[in-house]
């Protein structure tokens, strides 16, 4: 199977470590970008104990990213869980060529990350809020 963008072994290792890290509070995020010149995915940054609003401010407003999010979800019955969520950060103001690469590599990345819950964010920081994430996760 041919891939438009390579996912290096080092990134796969980072994903595995992030997935199995024990968390007892707060949300954590692993931000992945595509190097369009080398056609390879790169880990841009990792955040521990970050709020959704802080994460929204850290993400670029004109460039797509994949964000693996370990999210602290408080259920209506009082339980707390930490589901893994893939945020498809794709601001509409992004460069067309980069958006095309991002979209073409998305399913490969989702399969490698092994995450079924996906939330698309196309309207920048305004669309990435705790209320928006809660609404999507608690309705499924």
JSON list of C-alpha atoms in Angstrom, two decimals, residues 7-8 11-12 15 19 107-115:
[
{"chain": "A", "resi": 7, "resn": "UNK", "atom": "CA", "xyz": [5.10, 7.86, 9.70]},
{"chain": "A", "resi": 8, "resn": "UNK", "atom": "CA", "xyz": [8.56, 7.18, 11.16]},
{"chain": "A", "resi": 11, "resn": "UNK", "atom": "CA", "xyz": [6.73, 8.73, 16.03]},
{"chain": "A", "resi": 12, "resn": "UNK", "atom": "CA", "xyz": [5.06, 5.33, 16.36]},
{"chain": "A", "resi": 15, "resn": "UNK", "atom": "CA", "xyz": [2.36, 7.35, 20.14]},
{"chain": "A", "resi": 19, "resn": "UNK", "atom": "CA", "xyz": [-1.21, 5.89, 24.75]},
{"chain": "A", "resi": 107, "resn": "UNK", "atom": "CA", "xyz": [-6.65, 7.69, 7.71]},
{"chain": "A", "resi": 108, "resn": "UNK", "atom": "CA", "xyz": [-3.12, 6.25, 7.79]},
{"chain": "A", "resi": 109, "resn": "UNK", "atom": "CA", "xyz": [-2.37, 8.27, 10.90]},
{"chain": "A", "resi": 110, "resn": "UNK", "atom": "CA", "xyz": [-5.68, 7.31, 12.55]},
{"chain": "A", "resi": 111, "resn": "UNK", "atom": "CA", "xyz": [-4.95, 3.62, 11.91]},
{"chain": "A", "resi": 112, "resn": "UNK", "atom": "CA", "xyz": [-1.40, 3.82, 13.26]},
{"chain": "A", "resi": 113, "resn": "UNK", "atom": "CA", "xyz": [-2.57, 5.79, 16.32]},
{"chain": "A", "resi": 114, "resn": "UNK", "atom": "CA", "xyz": [-5.42, 3.26, 16.74]},
{"chain": "A", "resi": 115, "resn": "UNK", "atom": "CA", "xyz": [-7.96, 5.86, 17.83]}
]
